[in-house]
Structures are given as structure tokens and as C-alpha cells.
XYZ file of N, CA and C in Angstrom:
663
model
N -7.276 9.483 -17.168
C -8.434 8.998 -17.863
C -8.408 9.486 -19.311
N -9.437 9.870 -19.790
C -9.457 10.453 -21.192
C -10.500 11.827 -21.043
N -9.619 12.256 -22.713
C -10.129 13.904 -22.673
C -11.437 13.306 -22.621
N -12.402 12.534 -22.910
C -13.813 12.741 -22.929
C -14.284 11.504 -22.131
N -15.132 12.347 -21.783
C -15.875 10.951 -20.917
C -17.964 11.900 -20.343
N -18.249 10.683 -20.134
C -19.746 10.836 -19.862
C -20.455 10.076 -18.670
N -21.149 11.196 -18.309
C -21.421 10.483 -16.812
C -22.168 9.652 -16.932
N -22.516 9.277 -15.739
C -23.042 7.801 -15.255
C -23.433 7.964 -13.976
N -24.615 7.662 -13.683
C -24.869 8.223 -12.042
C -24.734 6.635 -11.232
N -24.624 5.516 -12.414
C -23.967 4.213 -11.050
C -25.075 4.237 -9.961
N -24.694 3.492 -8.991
C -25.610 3.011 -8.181
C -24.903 4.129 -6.673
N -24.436 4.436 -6.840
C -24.160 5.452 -5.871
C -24.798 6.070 -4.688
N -26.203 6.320 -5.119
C -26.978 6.879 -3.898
C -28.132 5.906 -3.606
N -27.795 5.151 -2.510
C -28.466 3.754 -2.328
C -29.095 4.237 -0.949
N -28.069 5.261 -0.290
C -28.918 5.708 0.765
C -28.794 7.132 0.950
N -29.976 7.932 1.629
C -30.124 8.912 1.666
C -29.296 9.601 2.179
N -28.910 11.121 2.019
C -28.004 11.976 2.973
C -28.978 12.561 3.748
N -28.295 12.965 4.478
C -29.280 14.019 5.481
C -29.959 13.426 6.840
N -29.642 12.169 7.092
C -30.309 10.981 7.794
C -29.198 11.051 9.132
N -29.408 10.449 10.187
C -29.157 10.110 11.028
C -28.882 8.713 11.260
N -27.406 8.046 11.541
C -26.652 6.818 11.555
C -27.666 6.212 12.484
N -27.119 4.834 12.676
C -27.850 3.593 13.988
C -27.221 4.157 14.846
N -26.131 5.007 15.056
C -25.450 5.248 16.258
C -26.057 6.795 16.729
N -27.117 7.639 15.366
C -27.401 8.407 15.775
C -26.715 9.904 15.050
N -25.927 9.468 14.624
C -24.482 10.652 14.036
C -24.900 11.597 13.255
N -24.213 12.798 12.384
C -24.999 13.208 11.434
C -24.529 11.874 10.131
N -25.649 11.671 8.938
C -24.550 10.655 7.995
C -24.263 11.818 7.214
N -23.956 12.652 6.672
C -23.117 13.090 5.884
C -21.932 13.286 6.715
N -21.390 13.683 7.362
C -20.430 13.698 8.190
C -19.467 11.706 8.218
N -20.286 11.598 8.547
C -19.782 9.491 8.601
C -19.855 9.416 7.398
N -20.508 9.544 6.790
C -20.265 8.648 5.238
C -18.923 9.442 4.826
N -18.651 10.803 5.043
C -17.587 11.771 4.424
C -16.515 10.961 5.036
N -16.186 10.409 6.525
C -15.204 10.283 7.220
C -14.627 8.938 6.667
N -15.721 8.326 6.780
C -15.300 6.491 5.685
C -14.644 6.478 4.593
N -15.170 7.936 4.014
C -14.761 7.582 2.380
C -13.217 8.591 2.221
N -13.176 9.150 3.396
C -11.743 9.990 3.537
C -10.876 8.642 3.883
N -11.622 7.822 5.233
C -10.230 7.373 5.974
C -9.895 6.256 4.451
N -10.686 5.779 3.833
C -10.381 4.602 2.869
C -9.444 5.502 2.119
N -9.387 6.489 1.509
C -8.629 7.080 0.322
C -7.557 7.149 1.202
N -7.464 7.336 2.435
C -5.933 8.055 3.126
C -5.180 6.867 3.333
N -5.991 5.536 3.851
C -5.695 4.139 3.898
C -4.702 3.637 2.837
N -5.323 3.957 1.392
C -4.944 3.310 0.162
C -3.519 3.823 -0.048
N -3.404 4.821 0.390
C -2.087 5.229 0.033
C -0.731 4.774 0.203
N -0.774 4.164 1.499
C 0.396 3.151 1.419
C -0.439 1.291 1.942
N -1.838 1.396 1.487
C -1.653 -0.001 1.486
C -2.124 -0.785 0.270
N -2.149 -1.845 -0.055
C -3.077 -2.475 -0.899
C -4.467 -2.814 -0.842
N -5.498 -2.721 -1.740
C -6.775 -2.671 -1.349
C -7.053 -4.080 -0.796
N -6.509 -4.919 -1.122
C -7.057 -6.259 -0.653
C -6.570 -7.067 0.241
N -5.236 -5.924 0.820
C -4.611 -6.296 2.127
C -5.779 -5.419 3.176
N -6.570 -4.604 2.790
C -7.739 -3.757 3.608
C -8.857 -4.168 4.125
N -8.823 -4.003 5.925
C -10.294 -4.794 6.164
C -10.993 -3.458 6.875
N -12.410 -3.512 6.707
C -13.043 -2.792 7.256
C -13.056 -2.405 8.485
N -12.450 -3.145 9.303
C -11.830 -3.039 10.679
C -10.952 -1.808 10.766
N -9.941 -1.614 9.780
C -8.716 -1.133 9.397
C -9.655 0.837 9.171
N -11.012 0.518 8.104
C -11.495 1.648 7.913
C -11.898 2.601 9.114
N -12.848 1.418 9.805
C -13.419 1.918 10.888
C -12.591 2.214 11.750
N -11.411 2.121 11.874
C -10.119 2.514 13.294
C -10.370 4.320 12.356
N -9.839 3.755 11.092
C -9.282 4.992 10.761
C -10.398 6.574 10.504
N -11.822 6.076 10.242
C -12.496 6.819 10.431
C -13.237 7.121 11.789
N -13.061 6.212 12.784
C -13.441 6.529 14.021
C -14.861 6.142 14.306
N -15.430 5.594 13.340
C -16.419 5.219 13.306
C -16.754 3.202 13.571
N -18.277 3.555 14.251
C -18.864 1.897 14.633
C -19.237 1.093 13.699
N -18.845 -0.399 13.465
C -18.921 -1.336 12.496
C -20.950 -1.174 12.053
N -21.622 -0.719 12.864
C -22.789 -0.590 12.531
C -23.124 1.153 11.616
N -22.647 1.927 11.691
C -22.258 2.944 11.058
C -21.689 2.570 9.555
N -20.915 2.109 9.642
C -20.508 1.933 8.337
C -21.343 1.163 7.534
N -21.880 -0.379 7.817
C -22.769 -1.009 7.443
C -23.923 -0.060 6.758
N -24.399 0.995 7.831
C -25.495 1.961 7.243
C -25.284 2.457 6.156
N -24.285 2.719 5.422
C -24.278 3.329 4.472
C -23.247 2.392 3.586
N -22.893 1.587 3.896
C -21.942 0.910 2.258
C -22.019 -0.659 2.794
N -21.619 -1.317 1.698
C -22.359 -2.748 2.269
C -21.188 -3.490 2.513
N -19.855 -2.872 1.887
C -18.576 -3.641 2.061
C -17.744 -2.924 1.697
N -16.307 -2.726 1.903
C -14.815 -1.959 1.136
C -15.276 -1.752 0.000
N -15.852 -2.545 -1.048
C -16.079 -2.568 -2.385
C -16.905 -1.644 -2.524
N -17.849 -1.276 -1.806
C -18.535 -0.406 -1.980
C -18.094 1.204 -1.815
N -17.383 1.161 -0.457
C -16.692 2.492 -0.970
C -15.644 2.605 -1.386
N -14.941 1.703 -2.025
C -14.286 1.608 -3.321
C -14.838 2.216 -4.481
N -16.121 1.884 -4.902
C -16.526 2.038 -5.901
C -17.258 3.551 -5.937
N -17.779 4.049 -4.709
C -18.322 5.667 -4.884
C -16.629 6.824 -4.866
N -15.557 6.131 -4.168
C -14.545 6.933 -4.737
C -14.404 6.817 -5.744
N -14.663 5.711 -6.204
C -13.637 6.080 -8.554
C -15.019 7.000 -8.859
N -15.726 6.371 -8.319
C -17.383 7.523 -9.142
C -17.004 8.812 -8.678
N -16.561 9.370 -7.493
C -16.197 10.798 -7.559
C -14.796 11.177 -8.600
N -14.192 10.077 -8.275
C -13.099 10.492 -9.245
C -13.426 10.541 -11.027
N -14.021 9.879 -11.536
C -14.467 10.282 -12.734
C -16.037 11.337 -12.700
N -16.207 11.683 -11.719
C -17.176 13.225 -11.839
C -16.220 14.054 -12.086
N -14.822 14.051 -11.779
C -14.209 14.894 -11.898
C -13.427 15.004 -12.852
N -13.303 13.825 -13.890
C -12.739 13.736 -14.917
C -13.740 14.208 -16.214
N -14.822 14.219 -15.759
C -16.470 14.792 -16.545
C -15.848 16.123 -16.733
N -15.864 16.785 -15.706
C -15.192 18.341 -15.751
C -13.864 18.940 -16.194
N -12.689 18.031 -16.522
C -11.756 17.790 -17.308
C -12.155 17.971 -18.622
N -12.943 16.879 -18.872
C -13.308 16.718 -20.514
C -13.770 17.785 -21.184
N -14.872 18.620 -20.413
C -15.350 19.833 -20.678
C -14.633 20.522 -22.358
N -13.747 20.517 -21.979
C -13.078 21.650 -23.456
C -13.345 20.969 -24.464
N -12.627 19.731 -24.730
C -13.062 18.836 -26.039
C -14.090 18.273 -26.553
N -15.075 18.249 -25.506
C -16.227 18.057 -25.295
C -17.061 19.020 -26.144
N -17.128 20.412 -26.184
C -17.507 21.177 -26.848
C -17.603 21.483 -28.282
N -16.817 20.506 -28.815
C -16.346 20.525 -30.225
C -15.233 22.076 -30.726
N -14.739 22.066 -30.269
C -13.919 23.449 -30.286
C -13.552 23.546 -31.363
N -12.958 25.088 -31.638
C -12.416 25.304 -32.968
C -11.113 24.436 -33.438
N -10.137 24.404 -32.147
C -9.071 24.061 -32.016
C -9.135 22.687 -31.415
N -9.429 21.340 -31.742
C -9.382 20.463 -30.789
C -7.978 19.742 -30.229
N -7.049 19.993 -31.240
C -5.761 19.552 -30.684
C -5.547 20.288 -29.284
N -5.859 21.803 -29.278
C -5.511 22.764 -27.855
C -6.495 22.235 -26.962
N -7.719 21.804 -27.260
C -8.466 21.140 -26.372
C -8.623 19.937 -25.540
N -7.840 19.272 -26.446
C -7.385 17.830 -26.271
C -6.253 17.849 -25.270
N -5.797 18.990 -25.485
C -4.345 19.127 -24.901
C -4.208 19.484 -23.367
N -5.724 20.314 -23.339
C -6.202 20.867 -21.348
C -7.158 19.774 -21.103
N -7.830 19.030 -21.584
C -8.473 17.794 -21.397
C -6.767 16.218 -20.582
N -6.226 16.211 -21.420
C -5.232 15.576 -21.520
C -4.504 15.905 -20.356
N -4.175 17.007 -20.174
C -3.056 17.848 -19.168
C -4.394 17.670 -17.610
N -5.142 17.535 -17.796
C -5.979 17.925 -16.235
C -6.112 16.254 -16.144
N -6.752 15.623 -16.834
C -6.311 14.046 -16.601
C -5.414 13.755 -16.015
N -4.105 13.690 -16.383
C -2.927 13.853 -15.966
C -2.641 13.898 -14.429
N -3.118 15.309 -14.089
C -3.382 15.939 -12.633
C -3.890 15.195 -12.049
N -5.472 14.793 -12.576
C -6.759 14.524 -11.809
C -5.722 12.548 -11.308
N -5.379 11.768 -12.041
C -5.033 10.835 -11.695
C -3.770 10.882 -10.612
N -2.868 11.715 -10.914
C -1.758 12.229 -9.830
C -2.666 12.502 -8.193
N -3.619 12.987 -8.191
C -4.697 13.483 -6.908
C -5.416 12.421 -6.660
N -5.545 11.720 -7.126
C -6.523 10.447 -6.973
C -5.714 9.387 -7.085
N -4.496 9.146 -7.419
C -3.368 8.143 -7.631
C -3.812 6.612 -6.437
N -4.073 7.051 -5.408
C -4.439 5.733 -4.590
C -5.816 4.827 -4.628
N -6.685 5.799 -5.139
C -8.195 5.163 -5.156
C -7.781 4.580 -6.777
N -7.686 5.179 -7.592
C -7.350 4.939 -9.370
C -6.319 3.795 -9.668
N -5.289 4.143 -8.881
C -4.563 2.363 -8.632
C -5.530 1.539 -8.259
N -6.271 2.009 -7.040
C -7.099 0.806 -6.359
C -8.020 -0.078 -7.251
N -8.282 0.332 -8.150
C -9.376 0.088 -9.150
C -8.651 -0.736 -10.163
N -7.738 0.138 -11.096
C -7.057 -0.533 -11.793
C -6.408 -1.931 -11.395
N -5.962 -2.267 -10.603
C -5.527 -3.613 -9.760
C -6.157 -4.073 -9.471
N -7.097 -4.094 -9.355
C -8.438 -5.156 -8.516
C -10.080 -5.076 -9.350
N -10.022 -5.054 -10.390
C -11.379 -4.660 -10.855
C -11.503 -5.850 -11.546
N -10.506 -6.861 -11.513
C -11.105 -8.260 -12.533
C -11.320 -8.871 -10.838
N -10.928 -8.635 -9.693
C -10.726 -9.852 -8.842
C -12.096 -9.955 -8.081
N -13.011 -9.404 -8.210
C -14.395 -9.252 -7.751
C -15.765 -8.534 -8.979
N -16.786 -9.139 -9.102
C -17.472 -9.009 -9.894
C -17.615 -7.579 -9.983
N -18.412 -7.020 -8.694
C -18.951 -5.669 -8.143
C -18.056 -4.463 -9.110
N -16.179 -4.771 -8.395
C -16.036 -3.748 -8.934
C -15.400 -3.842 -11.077
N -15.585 -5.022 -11.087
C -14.971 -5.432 -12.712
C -16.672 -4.580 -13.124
N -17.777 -4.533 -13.136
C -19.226 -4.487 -13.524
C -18.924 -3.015 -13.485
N -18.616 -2.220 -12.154
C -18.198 -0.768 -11.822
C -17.385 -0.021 -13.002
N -15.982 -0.719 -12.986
C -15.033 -0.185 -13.702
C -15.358 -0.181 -15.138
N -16.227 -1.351 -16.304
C -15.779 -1.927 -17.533
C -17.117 -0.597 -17.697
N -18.170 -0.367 -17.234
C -19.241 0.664 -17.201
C -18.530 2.061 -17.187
N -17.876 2.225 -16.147
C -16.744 3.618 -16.484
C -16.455 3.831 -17.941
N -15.103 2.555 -17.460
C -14.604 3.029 -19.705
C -15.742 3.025 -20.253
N -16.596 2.490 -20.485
C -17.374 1.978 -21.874
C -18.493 3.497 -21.676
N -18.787 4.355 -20.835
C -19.104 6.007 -20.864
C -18.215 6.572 -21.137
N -16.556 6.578 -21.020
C -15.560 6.747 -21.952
C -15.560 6.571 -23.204
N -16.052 5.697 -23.456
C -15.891 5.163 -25.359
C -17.009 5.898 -25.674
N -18.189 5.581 -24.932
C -19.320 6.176 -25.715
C -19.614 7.570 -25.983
N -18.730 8.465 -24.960
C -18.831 9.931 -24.915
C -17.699 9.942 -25.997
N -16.930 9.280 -26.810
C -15.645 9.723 -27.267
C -16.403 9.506 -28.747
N -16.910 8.818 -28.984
C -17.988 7.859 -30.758
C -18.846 9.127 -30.073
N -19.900 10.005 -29.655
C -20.315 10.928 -30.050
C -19.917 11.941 -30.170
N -18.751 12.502 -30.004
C -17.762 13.612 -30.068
C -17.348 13.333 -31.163
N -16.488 12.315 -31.732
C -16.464 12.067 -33.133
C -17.727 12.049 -34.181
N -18.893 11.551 -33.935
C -20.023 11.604 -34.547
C -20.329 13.460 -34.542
N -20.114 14.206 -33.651
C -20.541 15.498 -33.579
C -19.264 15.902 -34.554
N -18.118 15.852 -35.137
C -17.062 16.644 -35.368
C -16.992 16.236 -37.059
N -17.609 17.167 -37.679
C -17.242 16.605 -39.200
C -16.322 16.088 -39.844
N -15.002 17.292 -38.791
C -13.490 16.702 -39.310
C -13.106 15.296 -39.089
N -13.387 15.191 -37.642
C -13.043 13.915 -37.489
C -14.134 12.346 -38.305
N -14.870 12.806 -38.550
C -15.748 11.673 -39.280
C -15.434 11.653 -41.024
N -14.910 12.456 -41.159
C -14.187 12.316 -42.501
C -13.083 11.709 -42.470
N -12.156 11.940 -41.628
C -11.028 11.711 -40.706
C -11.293 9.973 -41.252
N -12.242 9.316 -40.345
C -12.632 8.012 -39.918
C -13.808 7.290 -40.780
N -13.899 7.764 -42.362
C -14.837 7.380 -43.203
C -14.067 5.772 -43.172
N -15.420 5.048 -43.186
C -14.476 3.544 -43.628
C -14.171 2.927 -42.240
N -13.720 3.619 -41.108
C -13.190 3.040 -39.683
C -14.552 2.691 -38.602
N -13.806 1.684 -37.851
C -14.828 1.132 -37.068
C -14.614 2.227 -35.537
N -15.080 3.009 -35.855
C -14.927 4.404 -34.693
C -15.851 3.573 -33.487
N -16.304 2.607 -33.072
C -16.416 2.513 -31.392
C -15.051 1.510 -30.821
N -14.853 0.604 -32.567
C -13.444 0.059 -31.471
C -12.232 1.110 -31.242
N -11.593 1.826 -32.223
C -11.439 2.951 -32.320
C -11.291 3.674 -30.960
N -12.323 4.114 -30.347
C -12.405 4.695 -29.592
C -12.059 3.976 -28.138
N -12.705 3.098 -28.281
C -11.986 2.077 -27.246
C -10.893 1.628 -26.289
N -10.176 1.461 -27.984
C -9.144 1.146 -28.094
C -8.174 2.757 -27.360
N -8.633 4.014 -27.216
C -8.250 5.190 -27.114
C -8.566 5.176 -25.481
N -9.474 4.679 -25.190
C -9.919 4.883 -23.899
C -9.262 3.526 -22.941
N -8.926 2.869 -23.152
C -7.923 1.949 -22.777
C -6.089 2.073 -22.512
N -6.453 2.909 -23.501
C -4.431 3.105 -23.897
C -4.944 4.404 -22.771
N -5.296 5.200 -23.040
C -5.314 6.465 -21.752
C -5.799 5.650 -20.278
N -6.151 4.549 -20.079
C -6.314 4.122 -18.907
C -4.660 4.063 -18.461
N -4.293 3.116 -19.389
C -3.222 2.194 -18.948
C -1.934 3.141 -18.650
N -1.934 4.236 -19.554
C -0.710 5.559 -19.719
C -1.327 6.025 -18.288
N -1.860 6.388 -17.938
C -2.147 7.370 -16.864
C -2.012 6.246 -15.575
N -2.677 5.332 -15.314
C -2.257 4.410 -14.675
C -0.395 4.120 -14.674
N 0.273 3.965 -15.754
C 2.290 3.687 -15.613
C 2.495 5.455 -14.633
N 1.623 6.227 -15.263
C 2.304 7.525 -14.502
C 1.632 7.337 -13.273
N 1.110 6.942 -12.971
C 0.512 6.661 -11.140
C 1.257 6.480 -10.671
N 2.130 5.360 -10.885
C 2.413 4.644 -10.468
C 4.274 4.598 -10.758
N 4.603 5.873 -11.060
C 6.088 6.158 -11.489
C 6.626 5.256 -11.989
N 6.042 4.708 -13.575
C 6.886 4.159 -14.219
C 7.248 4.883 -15.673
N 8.841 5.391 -15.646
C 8.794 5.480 -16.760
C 9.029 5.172 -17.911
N 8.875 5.835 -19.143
C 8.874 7.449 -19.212
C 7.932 8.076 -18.500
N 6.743 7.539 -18.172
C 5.365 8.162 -17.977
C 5.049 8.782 -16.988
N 6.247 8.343 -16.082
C 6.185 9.544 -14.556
C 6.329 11.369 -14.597
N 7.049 11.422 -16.158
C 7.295 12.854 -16.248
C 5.737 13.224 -16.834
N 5.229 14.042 -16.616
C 3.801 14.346 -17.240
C 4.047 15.285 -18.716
N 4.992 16.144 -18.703
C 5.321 16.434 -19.906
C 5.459 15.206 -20.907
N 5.721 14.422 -20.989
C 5.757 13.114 -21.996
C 4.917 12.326 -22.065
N 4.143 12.014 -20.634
C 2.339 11.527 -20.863
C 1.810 11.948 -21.538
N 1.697 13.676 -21.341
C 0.370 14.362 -22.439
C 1.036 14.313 -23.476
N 2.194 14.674 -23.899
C 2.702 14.972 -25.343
C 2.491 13.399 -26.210
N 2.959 12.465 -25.374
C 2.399 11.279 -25.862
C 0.793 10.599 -26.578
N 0.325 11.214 -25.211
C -0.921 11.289 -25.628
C -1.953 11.872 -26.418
N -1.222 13.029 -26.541
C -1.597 14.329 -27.468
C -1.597 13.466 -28.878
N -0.359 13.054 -29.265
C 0.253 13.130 -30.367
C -0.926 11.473 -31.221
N -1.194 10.509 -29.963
C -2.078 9.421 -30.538
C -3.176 9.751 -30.689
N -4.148 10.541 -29.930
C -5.096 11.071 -30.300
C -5.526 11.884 -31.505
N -4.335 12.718 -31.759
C -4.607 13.778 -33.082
C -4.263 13.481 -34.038
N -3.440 11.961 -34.210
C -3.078 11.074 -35.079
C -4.437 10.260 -35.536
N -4.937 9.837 -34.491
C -5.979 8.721 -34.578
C -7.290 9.395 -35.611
N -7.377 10.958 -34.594
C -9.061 11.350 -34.739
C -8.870 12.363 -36.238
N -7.903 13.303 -36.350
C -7.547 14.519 -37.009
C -6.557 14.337 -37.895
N -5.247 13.707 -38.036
C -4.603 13.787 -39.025
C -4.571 13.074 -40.298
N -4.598 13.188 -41.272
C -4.519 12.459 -42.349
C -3.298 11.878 -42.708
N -2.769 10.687 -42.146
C -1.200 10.550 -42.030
C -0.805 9.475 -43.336
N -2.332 9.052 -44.349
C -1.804 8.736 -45.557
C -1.054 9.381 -47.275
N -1.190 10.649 -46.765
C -0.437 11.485 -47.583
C 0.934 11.661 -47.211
N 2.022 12.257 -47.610
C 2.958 13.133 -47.224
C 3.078 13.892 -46.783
């Protein structure tokens, strides 16, 4: 993902925890087991070769159980990428701060991205591949980036350097445009294509467009 990003609480909690399934169950327990067996699912299949049939074998759970708490695949499709970018929230953390050093910040922002998509590689493919082919999750995903862009235009708005940096520049396409290219890079390394499978050359890559873009003055000598 990218060093910065900003949450979004999404539609996520549509139903309560702490409740008791139609079958009676605890639901935190079932909702946990659905949203495990789907991530363990994804791993060697395609999301849209996936039927809820397929979930429910794998979580052990009754087609009325699941219904209780998600309304379709898409749905817990979409609360995994939401955990997965809570966790990219906590990534961002360093650069986020406006640090003294933002290249070094950029750089453990950058480097845990990296990780965080390697750990999440099957739900984060899942998304990336399928987010134009259904409204639900294209509405899900384009809301992600665009708390990407927008946490990235106030980090620049907070950083003097960088707004001197960007006097004259249209800093939300800008940023955008930053939060896109880190989709797509982290996505080729998902997905072992390289160069981008080595992670030493993701971040250094990435390092190097970012501190180009936000921090360096590369019209001098």
C-alpha cells in the first residue's frame, strides 16, 4: 500500500458482535471462522471461481450462519481488505508524524507495506483483480485509495518542506498518482513478478519516487 494512509470505518459493522447466530453459536467465533476460511480459500483459488458453498465447507459453518452476518463473498471480501488496510494505518504511523527525517520514515512506512502485502498477498490480490467486476467491491476499493490520497495531500499540507517542494503542483493528483503506483508495485510483488518480487528493490524503488516526488529539488544540479 502506501507509507500513508487514513482510516475509514466503511460499512463494516452492519451487525453486532457479541450476539448469538440463527443456529445459536457464539458470532464472534463464526464470523472469525468465515473470514479465516475465505482468506485460507483465496490462496490457491480465484475469488470468482469462489462460492459460498466452498466457504461454508471450509468454515464449518450453516448457509444460515453465514447469511447472519455477511450478505455475500463480497462482503467478506470487503471486511478482509478493511482489516488489511487497518493494518496498513499502523504502518503509516512513522511518516505520518511529520518526522525529522522523512526519507527514514518513508523508508519503515515503505518496508512494513511491503510485509503487510506479502501477509495479506491472497485477500490484496483478491481485490486488486476483481474490484472493477462488481460495483460493491470497485465503491470499497476506489474509497480505500482515495483515504490514501487524502491522508498523503495532508501530510504534504502539514510538511513545509514538502509544500515548498510542490509550490505551483497539483498535489492531490500528485498524490494520487503516488498512491496508485504503490498499489500497482506492491501488487507485481504479490504476485512474484519481477524485479518486484525481491523486496529490497520494491522499497528502494519506492523510496527513491517518493523522495523524488515530495522532497527533492531535482531542478538544480
Amino acid at each position: 500500500m502506501l507509507p500513508a494512509m487514513a482510516k475509514s470505518p466503511g460499512p463494516a459493522a452492519r451487525r453486532p458482535h457479541g450476539r448469538r447466530s440463527a443456529d445459536g453459536s457464539d458470532s464472534t467465533d463464526l464470523r472469525e471462522a468465515i473470514l479465516a476460511a475465505t482468506a485460507g480459500l483465496l490462496t490457491d483459488r480465484q475469488f470468482g471461481d469462489l462460492a459460498v458453498s466452498d466457504i461454508l465447507t471450509g468454515a464449518g459453518v450453516s448457509r444460515g450462519s453465514f447469511y447472519f452476518y455477511f450478505d455475500s463473498k463480497h462482503d467478506v471480501l470487503a471486511e478482509l481488505v478493511r482489516r488489511a488496510v487497518a493494518r496498513g494505518h499502523d504502518a503509516a504511523a512513522p511518516w505520518l508524524a511529520v518526522p525529522a527525517d522523512p526519507a527514514a520514515a518513508l523508508r519503515t512506512g515503505i518496508t512494513a507495506g511491503a510485509e503487510l502485502w506479502r501477509q495479506s498477498a491472497p485477500v490484496l490480490r483478491a481485490i486488486v483483480e476483481n474490484w472493477r467486476t462488481d460495483p460493491r467491491l470497485e465503491a470499497l476499493w476506489t474509497e480505500q485509495m482515495q483515504t490514501f490520497t487524502d491522508a498523503t495531500v495532508a501530510q504534504i499540507d502539514a510538511d513545509p518542506r514538502a509544500r515548498q517542494r510542490l509550490a505551483g503542483q497539483d498535489i492531490p493528483a500528485l498524490a494520487s498518482a503516488l498512491t496508485w503506483l504503490g498499489e500497482r508495485l506492491y501488487y507485481l510483488a504479490a504476485t512474484g513478478v519481477p524485479p518486484f518480487d525481491d523486496q529490497d528493490t520494491l522499497v528502494a524503488t519506492l523510496l527513491h519516487i517518493w523522495t523524488t516526488a515530495l522532497y527533492e529539488d531535482t531542478s538544480t544540479p
